[in-house]
Short mmCIF file of C-alpha atoms in Angstrom, two decimals:
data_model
loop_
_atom_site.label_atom_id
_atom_site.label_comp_id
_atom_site.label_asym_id
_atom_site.label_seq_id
_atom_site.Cartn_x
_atom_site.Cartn_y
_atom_site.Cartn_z
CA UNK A 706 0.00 0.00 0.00
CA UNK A 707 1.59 3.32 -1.08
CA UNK A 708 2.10 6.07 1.43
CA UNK A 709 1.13 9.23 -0.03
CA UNK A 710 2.57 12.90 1.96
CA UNK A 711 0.46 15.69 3.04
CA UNK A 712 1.01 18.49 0.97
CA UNK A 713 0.67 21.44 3.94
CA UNK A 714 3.47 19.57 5.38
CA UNK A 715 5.78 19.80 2.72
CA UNK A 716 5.17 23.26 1.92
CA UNK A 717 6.19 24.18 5.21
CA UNK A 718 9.46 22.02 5.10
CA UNK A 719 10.44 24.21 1.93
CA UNK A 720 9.06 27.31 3.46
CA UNK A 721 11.53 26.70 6.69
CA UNK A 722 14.34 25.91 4.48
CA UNK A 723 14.14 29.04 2.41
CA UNK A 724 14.28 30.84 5.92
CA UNK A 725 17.28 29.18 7.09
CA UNK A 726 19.00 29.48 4.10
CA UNK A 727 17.87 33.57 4.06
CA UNK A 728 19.85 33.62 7.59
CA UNK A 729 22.80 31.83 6.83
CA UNK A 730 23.64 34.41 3.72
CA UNK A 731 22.86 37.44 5.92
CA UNK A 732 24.87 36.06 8.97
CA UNK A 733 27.40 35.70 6.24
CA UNK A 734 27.85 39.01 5.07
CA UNK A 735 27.84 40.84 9.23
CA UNK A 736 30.60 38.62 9.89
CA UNK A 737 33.15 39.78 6.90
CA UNK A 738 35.07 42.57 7.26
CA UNK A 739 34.81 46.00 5.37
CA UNK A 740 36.38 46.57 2.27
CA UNK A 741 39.22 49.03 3.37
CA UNK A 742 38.34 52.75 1.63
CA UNK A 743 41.60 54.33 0.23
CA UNK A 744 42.41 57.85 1.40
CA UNK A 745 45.12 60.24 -0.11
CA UNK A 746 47.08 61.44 2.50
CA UNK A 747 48.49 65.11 2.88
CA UNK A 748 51.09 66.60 4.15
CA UNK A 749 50.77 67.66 7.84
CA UNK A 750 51.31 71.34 7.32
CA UNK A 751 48.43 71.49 5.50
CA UNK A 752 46.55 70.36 8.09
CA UNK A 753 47.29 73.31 10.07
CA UNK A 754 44.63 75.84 10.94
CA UNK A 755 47.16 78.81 11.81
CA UNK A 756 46.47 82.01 9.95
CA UNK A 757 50.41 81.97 8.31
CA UNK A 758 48.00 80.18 5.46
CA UNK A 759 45.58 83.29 4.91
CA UNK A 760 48.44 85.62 4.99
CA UNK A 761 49.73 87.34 1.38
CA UNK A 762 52.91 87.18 2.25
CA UNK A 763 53.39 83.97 2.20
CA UNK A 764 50.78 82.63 -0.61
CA UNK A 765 52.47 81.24 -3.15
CA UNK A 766 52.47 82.88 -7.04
CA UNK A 767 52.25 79.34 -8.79
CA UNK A 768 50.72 76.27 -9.05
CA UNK A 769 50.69 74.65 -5.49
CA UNK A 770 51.00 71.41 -6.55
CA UNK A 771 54.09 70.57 -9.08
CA UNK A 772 52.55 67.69 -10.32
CA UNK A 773 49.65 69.69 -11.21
CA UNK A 774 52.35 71.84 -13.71
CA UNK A 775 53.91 69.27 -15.04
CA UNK A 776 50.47 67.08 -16.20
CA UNK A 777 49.31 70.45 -17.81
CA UNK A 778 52.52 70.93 -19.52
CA UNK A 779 52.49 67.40 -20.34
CA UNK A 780 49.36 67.38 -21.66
CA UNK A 781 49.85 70.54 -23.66
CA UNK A 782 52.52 68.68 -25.46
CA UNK A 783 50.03 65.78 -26.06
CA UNK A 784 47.67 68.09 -27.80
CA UNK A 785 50.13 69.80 -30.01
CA UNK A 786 51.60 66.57 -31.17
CA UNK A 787 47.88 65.28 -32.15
CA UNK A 788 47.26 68.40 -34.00
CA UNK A 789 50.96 67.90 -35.93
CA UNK A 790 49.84 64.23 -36.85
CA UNK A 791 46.51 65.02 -38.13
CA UNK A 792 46.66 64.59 -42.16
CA UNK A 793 45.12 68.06 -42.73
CA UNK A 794 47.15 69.58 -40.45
CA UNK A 795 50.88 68.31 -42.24
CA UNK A 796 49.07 69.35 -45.50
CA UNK A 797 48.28 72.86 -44.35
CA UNK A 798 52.06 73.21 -42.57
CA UNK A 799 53.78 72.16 -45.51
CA UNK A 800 51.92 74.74 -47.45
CA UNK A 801 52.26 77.73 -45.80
CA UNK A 802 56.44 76.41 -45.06
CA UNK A 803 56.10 76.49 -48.89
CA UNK A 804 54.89 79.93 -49.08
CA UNK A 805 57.16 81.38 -46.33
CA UNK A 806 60.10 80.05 -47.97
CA UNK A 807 58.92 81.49 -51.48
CA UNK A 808 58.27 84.68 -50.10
CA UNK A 809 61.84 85.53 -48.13
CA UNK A 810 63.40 83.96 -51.42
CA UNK A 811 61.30 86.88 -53.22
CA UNK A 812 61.75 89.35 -51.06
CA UNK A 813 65.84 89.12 -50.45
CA UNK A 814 66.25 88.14 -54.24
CA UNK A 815 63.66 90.87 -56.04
CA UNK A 816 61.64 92.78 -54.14
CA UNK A 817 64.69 94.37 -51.46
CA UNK A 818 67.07 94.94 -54.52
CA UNK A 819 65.07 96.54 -56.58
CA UNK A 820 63.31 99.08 -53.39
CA UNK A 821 66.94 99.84 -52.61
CA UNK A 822 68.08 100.89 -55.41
CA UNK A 823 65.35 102.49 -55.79
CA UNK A 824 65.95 104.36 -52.37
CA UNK A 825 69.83 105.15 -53.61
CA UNK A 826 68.47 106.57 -56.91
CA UNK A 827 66.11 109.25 -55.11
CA UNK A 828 68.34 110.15 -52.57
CA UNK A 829 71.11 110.88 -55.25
CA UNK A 830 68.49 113.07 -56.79
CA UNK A 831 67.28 114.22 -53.32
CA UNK A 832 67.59 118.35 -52.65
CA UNK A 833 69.69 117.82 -49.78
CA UNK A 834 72.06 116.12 -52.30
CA UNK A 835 71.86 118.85 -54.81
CA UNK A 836 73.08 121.29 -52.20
CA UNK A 837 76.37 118.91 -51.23
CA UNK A 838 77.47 118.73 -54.59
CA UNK A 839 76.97 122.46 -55.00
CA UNK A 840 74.10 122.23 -57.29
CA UNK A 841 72.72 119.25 -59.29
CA UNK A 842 75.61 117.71 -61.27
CA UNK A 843 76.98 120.88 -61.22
CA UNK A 844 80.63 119.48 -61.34
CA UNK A 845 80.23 117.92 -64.80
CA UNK A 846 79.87 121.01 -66.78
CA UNK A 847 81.09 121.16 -70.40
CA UNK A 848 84.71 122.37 -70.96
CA UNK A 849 85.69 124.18 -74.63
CA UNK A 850 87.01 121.82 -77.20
CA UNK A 851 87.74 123.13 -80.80
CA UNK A 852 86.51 121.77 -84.02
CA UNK A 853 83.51 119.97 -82.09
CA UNK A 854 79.77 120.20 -82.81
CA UNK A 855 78.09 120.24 -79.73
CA UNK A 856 74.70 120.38 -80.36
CA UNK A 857 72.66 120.31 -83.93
CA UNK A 858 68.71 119.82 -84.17
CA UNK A 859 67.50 117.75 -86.88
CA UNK A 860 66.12 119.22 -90.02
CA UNK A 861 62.26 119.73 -89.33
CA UNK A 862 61.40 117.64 -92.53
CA UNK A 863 62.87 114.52 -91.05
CA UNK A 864 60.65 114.76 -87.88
CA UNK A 865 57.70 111.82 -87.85
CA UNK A 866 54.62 113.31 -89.41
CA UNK A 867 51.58 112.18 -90.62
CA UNK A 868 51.20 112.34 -94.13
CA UNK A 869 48.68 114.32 -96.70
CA UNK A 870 48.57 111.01 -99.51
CA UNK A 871 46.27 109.18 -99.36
CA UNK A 872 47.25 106.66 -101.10
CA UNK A 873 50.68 106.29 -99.28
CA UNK A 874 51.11 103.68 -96.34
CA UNK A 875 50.44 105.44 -92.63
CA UNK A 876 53.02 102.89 -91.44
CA UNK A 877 56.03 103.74 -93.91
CA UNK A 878 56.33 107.29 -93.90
CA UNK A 879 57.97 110.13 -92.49
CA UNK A 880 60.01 107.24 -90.36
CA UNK A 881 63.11 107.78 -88.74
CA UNK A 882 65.30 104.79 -88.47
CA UNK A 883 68.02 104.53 -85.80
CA UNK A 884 71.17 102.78 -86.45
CA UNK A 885 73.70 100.71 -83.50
CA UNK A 886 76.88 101.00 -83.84
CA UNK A 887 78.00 99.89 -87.40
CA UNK A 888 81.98 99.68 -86.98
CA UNK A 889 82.44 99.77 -90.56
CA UNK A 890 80.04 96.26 -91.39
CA UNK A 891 78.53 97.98 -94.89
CA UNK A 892 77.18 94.73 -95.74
CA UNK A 893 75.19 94.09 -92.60
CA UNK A 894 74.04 97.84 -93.04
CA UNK A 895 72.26 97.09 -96.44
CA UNK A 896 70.75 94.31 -95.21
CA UNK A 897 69.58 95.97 -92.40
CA UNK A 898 67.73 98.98 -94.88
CA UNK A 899 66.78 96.62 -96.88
CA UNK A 900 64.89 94.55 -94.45
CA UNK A 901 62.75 97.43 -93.05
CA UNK A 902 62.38 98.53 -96.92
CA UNK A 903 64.27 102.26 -96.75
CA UNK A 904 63.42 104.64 -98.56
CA UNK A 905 64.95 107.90 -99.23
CA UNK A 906 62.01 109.79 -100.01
CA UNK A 907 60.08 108.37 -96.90
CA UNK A 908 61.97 107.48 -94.28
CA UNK A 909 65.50 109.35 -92.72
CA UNK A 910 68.30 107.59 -91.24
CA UNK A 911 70.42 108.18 -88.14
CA UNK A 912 73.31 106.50 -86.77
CA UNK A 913 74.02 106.81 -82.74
CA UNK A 914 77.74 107.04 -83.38
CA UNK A 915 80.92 104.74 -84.02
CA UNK A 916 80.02 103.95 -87.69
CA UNK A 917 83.53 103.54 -88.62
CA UNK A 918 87.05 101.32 -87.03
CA UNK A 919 87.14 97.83 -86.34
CA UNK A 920 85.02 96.55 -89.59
CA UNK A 921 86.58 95.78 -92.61
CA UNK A 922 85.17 98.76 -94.55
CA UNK A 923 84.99 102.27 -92.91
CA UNK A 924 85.20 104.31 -95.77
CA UNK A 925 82.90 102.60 -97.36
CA UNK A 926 79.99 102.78 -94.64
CA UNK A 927 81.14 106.69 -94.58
CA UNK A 928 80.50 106.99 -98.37
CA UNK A 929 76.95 105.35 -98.04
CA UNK A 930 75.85 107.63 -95.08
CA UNK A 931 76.76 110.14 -96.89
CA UNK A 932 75.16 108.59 -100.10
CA UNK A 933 71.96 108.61 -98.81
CA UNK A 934 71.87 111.65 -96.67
CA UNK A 935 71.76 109.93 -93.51
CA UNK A 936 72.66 112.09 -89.95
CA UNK A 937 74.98 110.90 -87.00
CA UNK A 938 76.14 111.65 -83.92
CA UNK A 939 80.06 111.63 -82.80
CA UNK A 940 81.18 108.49 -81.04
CA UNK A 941 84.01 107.80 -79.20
CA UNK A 942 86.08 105.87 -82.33
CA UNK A 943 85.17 108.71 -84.60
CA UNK A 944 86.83 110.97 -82.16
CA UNK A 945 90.09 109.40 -81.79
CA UNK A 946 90.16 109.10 -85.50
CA UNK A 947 89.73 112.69 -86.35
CA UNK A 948 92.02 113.40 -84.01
CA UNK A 949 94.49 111.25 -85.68
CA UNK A 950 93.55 112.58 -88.81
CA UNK A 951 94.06 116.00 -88.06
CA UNK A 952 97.52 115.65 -86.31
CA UNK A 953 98.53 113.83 -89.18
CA UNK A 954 97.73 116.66 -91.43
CA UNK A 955 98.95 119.14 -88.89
CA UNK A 956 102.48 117.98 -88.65
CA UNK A 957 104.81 118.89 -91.90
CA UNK A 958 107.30 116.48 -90.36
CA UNK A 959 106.48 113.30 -90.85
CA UNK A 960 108.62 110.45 -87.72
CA UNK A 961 108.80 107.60 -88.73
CA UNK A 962 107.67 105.07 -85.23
CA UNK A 963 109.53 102.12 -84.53
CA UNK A 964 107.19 98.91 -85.43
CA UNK A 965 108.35 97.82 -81.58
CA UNK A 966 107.55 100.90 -80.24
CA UNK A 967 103.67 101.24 -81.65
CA UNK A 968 100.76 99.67 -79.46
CA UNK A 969 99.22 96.77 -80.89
CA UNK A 970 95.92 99.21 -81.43
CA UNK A 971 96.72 102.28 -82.37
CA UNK A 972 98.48 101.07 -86.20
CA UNK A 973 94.78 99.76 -87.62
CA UNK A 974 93.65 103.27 -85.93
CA UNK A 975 96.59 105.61 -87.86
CA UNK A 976 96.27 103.60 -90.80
CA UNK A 977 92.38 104.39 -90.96
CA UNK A 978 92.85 107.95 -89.96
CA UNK A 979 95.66 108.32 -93.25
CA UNK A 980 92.93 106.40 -95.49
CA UNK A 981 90.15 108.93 -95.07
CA UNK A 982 89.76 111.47 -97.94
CA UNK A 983 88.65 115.06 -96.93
CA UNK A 984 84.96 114.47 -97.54
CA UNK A 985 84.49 111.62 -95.35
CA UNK A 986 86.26 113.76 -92.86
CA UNK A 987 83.95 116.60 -93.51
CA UNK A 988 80.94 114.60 -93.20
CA UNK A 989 82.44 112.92 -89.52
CA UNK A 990 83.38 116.21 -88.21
CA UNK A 991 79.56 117.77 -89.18
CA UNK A 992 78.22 115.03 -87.05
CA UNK A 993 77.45 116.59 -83.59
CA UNK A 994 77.72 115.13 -80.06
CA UNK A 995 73.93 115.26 -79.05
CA UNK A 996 71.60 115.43 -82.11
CA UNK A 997 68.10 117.20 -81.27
CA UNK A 998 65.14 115.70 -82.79
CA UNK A 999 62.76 117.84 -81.01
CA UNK A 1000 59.70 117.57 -79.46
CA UNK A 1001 57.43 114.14 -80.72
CA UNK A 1002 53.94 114.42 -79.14
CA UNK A 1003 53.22 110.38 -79.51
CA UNK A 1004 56.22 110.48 -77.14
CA UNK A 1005 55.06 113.47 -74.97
CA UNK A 1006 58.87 113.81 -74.32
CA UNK A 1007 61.72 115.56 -76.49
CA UNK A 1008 64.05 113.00 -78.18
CA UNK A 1009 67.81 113.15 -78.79
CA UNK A 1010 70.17 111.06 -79.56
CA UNK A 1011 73.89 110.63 -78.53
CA UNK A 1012 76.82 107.60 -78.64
CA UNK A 1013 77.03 106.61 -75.19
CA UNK A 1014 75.13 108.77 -72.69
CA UNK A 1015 74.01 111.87 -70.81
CA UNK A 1016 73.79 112.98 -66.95
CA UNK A 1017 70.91 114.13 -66.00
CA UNK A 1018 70.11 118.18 -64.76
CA UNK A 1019 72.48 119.22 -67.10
CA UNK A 1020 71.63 120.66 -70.23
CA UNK A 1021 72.60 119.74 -73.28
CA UNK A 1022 74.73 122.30 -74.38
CA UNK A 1023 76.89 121.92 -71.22
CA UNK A 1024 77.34 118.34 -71.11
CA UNK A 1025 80.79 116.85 -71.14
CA UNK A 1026 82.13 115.82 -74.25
CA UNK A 1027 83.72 113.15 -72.89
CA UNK A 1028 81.14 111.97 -71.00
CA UNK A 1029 78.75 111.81 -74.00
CA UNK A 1030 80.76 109.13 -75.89
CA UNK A 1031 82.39 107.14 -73.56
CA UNK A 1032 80.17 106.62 -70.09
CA UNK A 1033 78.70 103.97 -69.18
CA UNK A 1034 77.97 104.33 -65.25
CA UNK A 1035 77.31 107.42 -62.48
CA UNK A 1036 78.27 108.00 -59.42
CA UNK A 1037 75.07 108.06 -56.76
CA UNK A 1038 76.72 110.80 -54.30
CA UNK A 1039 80.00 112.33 -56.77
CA UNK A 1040 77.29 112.88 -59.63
CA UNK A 1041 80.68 112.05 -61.64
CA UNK A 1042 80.60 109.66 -65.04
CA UNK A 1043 82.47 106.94 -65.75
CA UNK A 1044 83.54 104.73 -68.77
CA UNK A 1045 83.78 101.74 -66.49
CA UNK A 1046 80.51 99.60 -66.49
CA UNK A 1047 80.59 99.07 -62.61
CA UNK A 1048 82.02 100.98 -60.50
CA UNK A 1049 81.82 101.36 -56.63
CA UNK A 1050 79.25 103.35 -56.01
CA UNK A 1051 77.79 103.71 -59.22
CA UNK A 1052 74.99 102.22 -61.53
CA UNK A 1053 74.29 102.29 -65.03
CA UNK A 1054 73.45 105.88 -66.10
CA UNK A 1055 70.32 104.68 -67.75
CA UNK A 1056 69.07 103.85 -64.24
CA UNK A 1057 69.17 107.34 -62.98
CA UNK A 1058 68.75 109.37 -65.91
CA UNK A 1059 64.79 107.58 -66.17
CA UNK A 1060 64.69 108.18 -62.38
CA UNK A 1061 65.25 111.81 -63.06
CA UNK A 1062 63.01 112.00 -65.92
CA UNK A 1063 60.25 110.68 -63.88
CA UNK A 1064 60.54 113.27 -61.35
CA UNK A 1065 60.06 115.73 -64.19
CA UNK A 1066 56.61 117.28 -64.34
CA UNK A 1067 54.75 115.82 -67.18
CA UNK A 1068 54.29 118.33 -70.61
CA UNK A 1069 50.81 118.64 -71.65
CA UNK A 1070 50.11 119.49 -75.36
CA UNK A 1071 47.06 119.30 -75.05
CA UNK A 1072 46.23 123.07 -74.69
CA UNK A 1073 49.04 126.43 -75.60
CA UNK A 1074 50.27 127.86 -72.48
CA UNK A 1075 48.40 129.11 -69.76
CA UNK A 1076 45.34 127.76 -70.37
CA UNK A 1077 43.52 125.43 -68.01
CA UNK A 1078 46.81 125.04 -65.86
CA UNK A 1079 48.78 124.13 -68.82
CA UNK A 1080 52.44 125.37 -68.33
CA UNK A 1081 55.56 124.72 -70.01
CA UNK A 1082 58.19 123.35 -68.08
CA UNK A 1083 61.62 124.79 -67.82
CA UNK A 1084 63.19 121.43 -68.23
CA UNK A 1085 61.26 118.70 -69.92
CA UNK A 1086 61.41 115.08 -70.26
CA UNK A 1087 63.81 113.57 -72.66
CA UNK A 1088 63.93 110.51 -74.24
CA UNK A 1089 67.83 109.31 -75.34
CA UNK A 1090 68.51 106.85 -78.26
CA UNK A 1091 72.21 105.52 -77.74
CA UNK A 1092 74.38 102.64 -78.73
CA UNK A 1093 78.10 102.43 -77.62
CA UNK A 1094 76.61 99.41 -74.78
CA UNK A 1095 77.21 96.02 -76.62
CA UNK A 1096 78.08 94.26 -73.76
CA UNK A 1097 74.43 95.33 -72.01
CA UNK A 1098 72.69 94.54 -75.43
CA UNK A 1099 69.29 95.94 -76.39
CA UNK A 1100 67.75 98.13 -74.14
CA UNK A 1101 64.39 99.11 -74.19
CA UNK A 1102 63.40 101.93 -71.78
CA UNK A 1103 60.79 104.30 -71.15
CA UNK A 1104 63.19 107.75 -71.71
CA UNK A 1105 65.91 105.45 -73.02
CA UNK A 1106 66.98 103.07 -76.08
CA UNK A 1107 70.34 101.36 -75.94
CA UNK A 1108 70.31 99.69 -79.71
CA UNK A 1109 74.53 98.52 -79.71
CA UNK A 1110 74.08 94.92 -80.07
CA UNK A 1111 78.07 94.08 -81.19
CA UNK A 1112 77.61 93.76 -84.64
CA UNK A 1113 81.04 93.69 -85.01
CA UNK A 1114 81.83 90.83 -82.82
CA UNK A 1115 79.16 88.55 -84.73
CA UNK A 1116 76.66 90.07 -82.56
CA UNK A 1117 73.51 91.98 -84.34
CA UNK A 1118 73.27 95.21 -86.27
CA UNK A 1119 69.85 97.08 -84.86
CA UNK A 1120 67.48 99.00 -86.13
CA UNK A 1121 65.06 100.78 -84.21
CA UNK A 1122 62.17 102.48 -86.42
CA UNK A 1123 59.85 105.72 -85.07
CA UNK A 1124 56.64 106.21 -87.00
CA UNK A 1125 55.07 109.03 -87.40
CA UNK A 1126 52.09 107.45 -84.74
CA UNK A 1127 55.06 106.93 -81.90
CA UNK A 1128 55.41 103.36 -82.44
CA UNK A 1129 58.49 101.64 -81.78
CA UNK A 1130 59.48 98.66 -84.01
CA UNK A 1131 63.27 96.66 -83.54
CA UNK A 1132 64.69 95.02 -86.61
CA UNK A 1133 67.86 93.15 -86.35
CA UNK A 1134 69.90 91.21 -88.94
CA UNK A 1135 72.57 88.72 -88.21
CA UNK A 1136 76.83 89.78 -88.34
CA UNK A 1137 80.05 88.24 -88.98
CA UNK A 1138 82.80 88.17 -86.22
CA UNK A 1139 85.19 90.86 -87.46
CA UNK A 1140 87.56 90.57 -84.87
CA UNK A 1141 91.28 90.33 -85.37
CA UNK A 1142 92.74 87.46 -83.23
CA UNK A 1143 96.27 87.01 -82.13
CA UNK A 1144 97.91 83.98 -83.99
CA UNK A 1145 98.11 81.12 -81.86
CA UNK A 1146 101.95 81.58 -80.67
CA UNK A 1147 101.12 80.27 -76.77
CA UNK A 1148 102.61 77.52 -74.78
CA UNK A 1149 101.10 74.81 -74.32
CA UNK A 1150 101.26 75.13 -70.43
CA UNK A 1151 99.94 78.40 -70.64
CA UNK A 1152 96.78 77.39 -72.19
CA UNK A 1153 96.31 74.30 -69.68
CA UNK A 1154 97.08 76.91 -66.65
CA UNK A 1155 94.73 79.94 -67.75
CA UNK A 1156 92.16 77.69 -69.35
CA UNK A 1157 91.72 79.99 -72.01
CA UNK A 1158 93.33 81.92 -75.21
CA UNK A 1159 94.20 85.54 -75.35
CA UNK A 1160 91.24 87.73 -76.20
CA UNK A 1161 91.56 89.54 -79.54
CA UNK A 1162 93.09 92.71 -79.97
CA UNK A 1163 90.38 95.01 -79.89
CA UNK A 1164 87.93 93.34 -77.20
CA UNK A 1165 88.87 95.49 -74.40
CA UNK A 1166 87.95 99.28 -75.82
CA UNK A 1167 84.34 99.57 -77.28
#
């Protein structure tokens, strides 16, 4: 017979064991110990309550706690060294590194140069200036020398003018053409005028000086000039030559001069100066120093034209002959020319003679004098057309044209043409090299130790 359990009673068994097993877990937990609670511990003065702490004296200016410092400095470090490692960050530094660079490069390499010489060319022009040198330029004033055309202004029919035909080209008449320095190259000279299509009854030629020496035919480029009524200036080899020339016919005693005891230059020079007939030296010595074309308005400037240069604040008729065919350079404080090209203390004389014409007031033409403002100016702007510069080349300025591009050295001959509208154009035509080398008498250890030949005869003197 099975023996079957009273539910109530085994409800209550579970019920009790529940209870005891509710006790047992809570005696469990009041008998273990606490879980110790960690406490930072501080220094015992600052658990001192005497007023020493409130007092200003001794309150201290940084940080109380060094570690403090050091976690922010720390941490500063962090930051900047996440912002350097972002991508967009290195992108944006290397860019503006980029720039910087680029800019000092431009700055030390174009920008300074160029402000300070600027700077150097206004104080040399500066009134303070003009009073230390005792007026402006006032020290290269024009001495007397004989037999010397000074100034000459250009026939008024040769000036750029626009024409009455209508059936004649706007472009190709009334032109003035201006020569470089031909040093005797006739060939290169017709092929020069023929190039820009001369003509005699349309367009006027004028060479900037040193038309003859050096080329292998002088009289012949004198003949042609002449030939076609062209007009020149005096340059620095047609000087020495007529000087030749006329001590030559000065002297009734003719001395004979040692071969060994005659410069390597100056026999090709004497035995040009004896080849001349009068007429060629008539029509060198009736070429002036500074020709005078006169005022151009397309140009809004007077234009002359000389063989090497002029200094500017001195008029023309007191400018140094010397100066005029042979400088190259001008002295910033001396106001003093020289030949050489650069000096101490000196820059090109193009340089401060547009500096100077700058500071000019400008010439208006628009109205006669005295009306609406209009004045004319006691000095006025100048533009200069000169050659005697090969080594510089072409030079293209706003008062100033430097057309010697060393024809003569198998350079180019240059032509720069004035229409009658102001425009400019450049025509150039290739040359032979002329020069007369040494022969080729050197050792063979000189060579090896210089690393170069002798230079011809005539390179140094232009």
């Amino acid at each position: 017979m099975d023996t079957f359990e009273d539910p109530s009673r085994t409800r209550l068994l579970m019920d009790e064991e529940e209870s005891y097993s509710r006790d047992f877990h809570r005696r469990l937990v009041e008998s273990a110990s606490p879980i110790p609670q960690y406490t930072p511990r501080r220094p015992l003065i600052e658990q001192c309550t005497n007023e020493w702490q409130q007092h200003t004296q001794w309150k201290s200016r940084r940080n109380s706690s060094p570690d403090g410092f050091d976690d922010a400095l720390e941490s500063f470090f962090d930051r900047c060294l996440a912002i350097l490692k972002a991508p967009k960050i290195r992108r944006y530094l290397l860019l503006y590194t980029v720039i910087l660079i680029f800019s000092i490069w431009l700055w030390s390499s174009m920008i300074w140069p160029v402000w300070a010489e600027q700077r150097m060319l206004a104080r040399s022009l500066s009134a303070e200036n003009r009073r230390a040198s005792g007026g402006l330029f006032g020290s290269n004033l024009r001495p007397t020398f004989p037999n010397m055309i000074q100034v000459k202004d250009l026939d008024t029919k040769f000036v750029p003018k626009a024409t009455a035909s209508k059936d004649a080209r706007a472009d190709n008449v009334n032109r003035l053409i201006f020569v470089g320095d031909v040093h005797g190259c006739l060939d290169e000279l017709k092929a020069l005028l023929a190039k820009v299509n001369f003509n005699t009854k349309t367009d006027h030629l004028i060479a900037v000086g040193d038309v003859i020496a050096k080329g292998p035919d002088s009289g012949g480029t004198v003949d042609f000039l002449r030939e076609t009524g062209a007009s020149c200036v005096r340059g620095n080899h047609e000087d020495r030559i007529l000087l030749m020339a006329h001590d030559a016919n000065s002297s009734p005693l003719k001395v004979e001069t040692p071969a060994s005891q005659s410069s390597s230059d100056s026999s090709p020079a004497r035995t040009l100066a004896a080849s001349l007939t009068a007429s060629q030296i008539a029509y060198l010595e009736s070429c002036p120093l500074i020709l005078r074309v006169g005022f151009l308005k397309p140009l809004a400037s007077d234009l002359v034209v000389v063989h090497a240069g002029l200094v500017p604040g001195i008029p023309l008729d007191r400018q140094d002959p010397t100066s005029v065919m042979n400088m190259r350079s001008i002295h910033l404080n001396t106001h003093v020319p020289s030949k050489e090209p650069n000096p101490e203390g000196s820059v090109h004389w193009v340089k401060l003679w547009n500096k100077y014409q700058q500071s000019l007031p400008a010439q208006w033409s628009f109205f006669p004098s005295g009306i609406f403002g209009a004045q004319s100016a006691k000095e006025k702007r100048t533009t200069v057309i000169y050659g005697h510069d090969a080594p510089r080349g072409l030079q293209l300025k706003q008062y100033s044209k430097g057309i010697d591009t060393g024809c003569v050295k198998g350079g180019k001959l240059t032509a720069l043409v004035l229409s009658a509208n102001g425009s400019w154009q450049t025509v150039q035509v290739q040359c032979k090299d002329y020069r007369k080398r040494r022969p080729l008498d050197v050792e063979v250890e000189d060579v090896l130790r210089d690393g170069k030949l002798s230079k011809p005869d005539d390179e140094q003197e232009e």
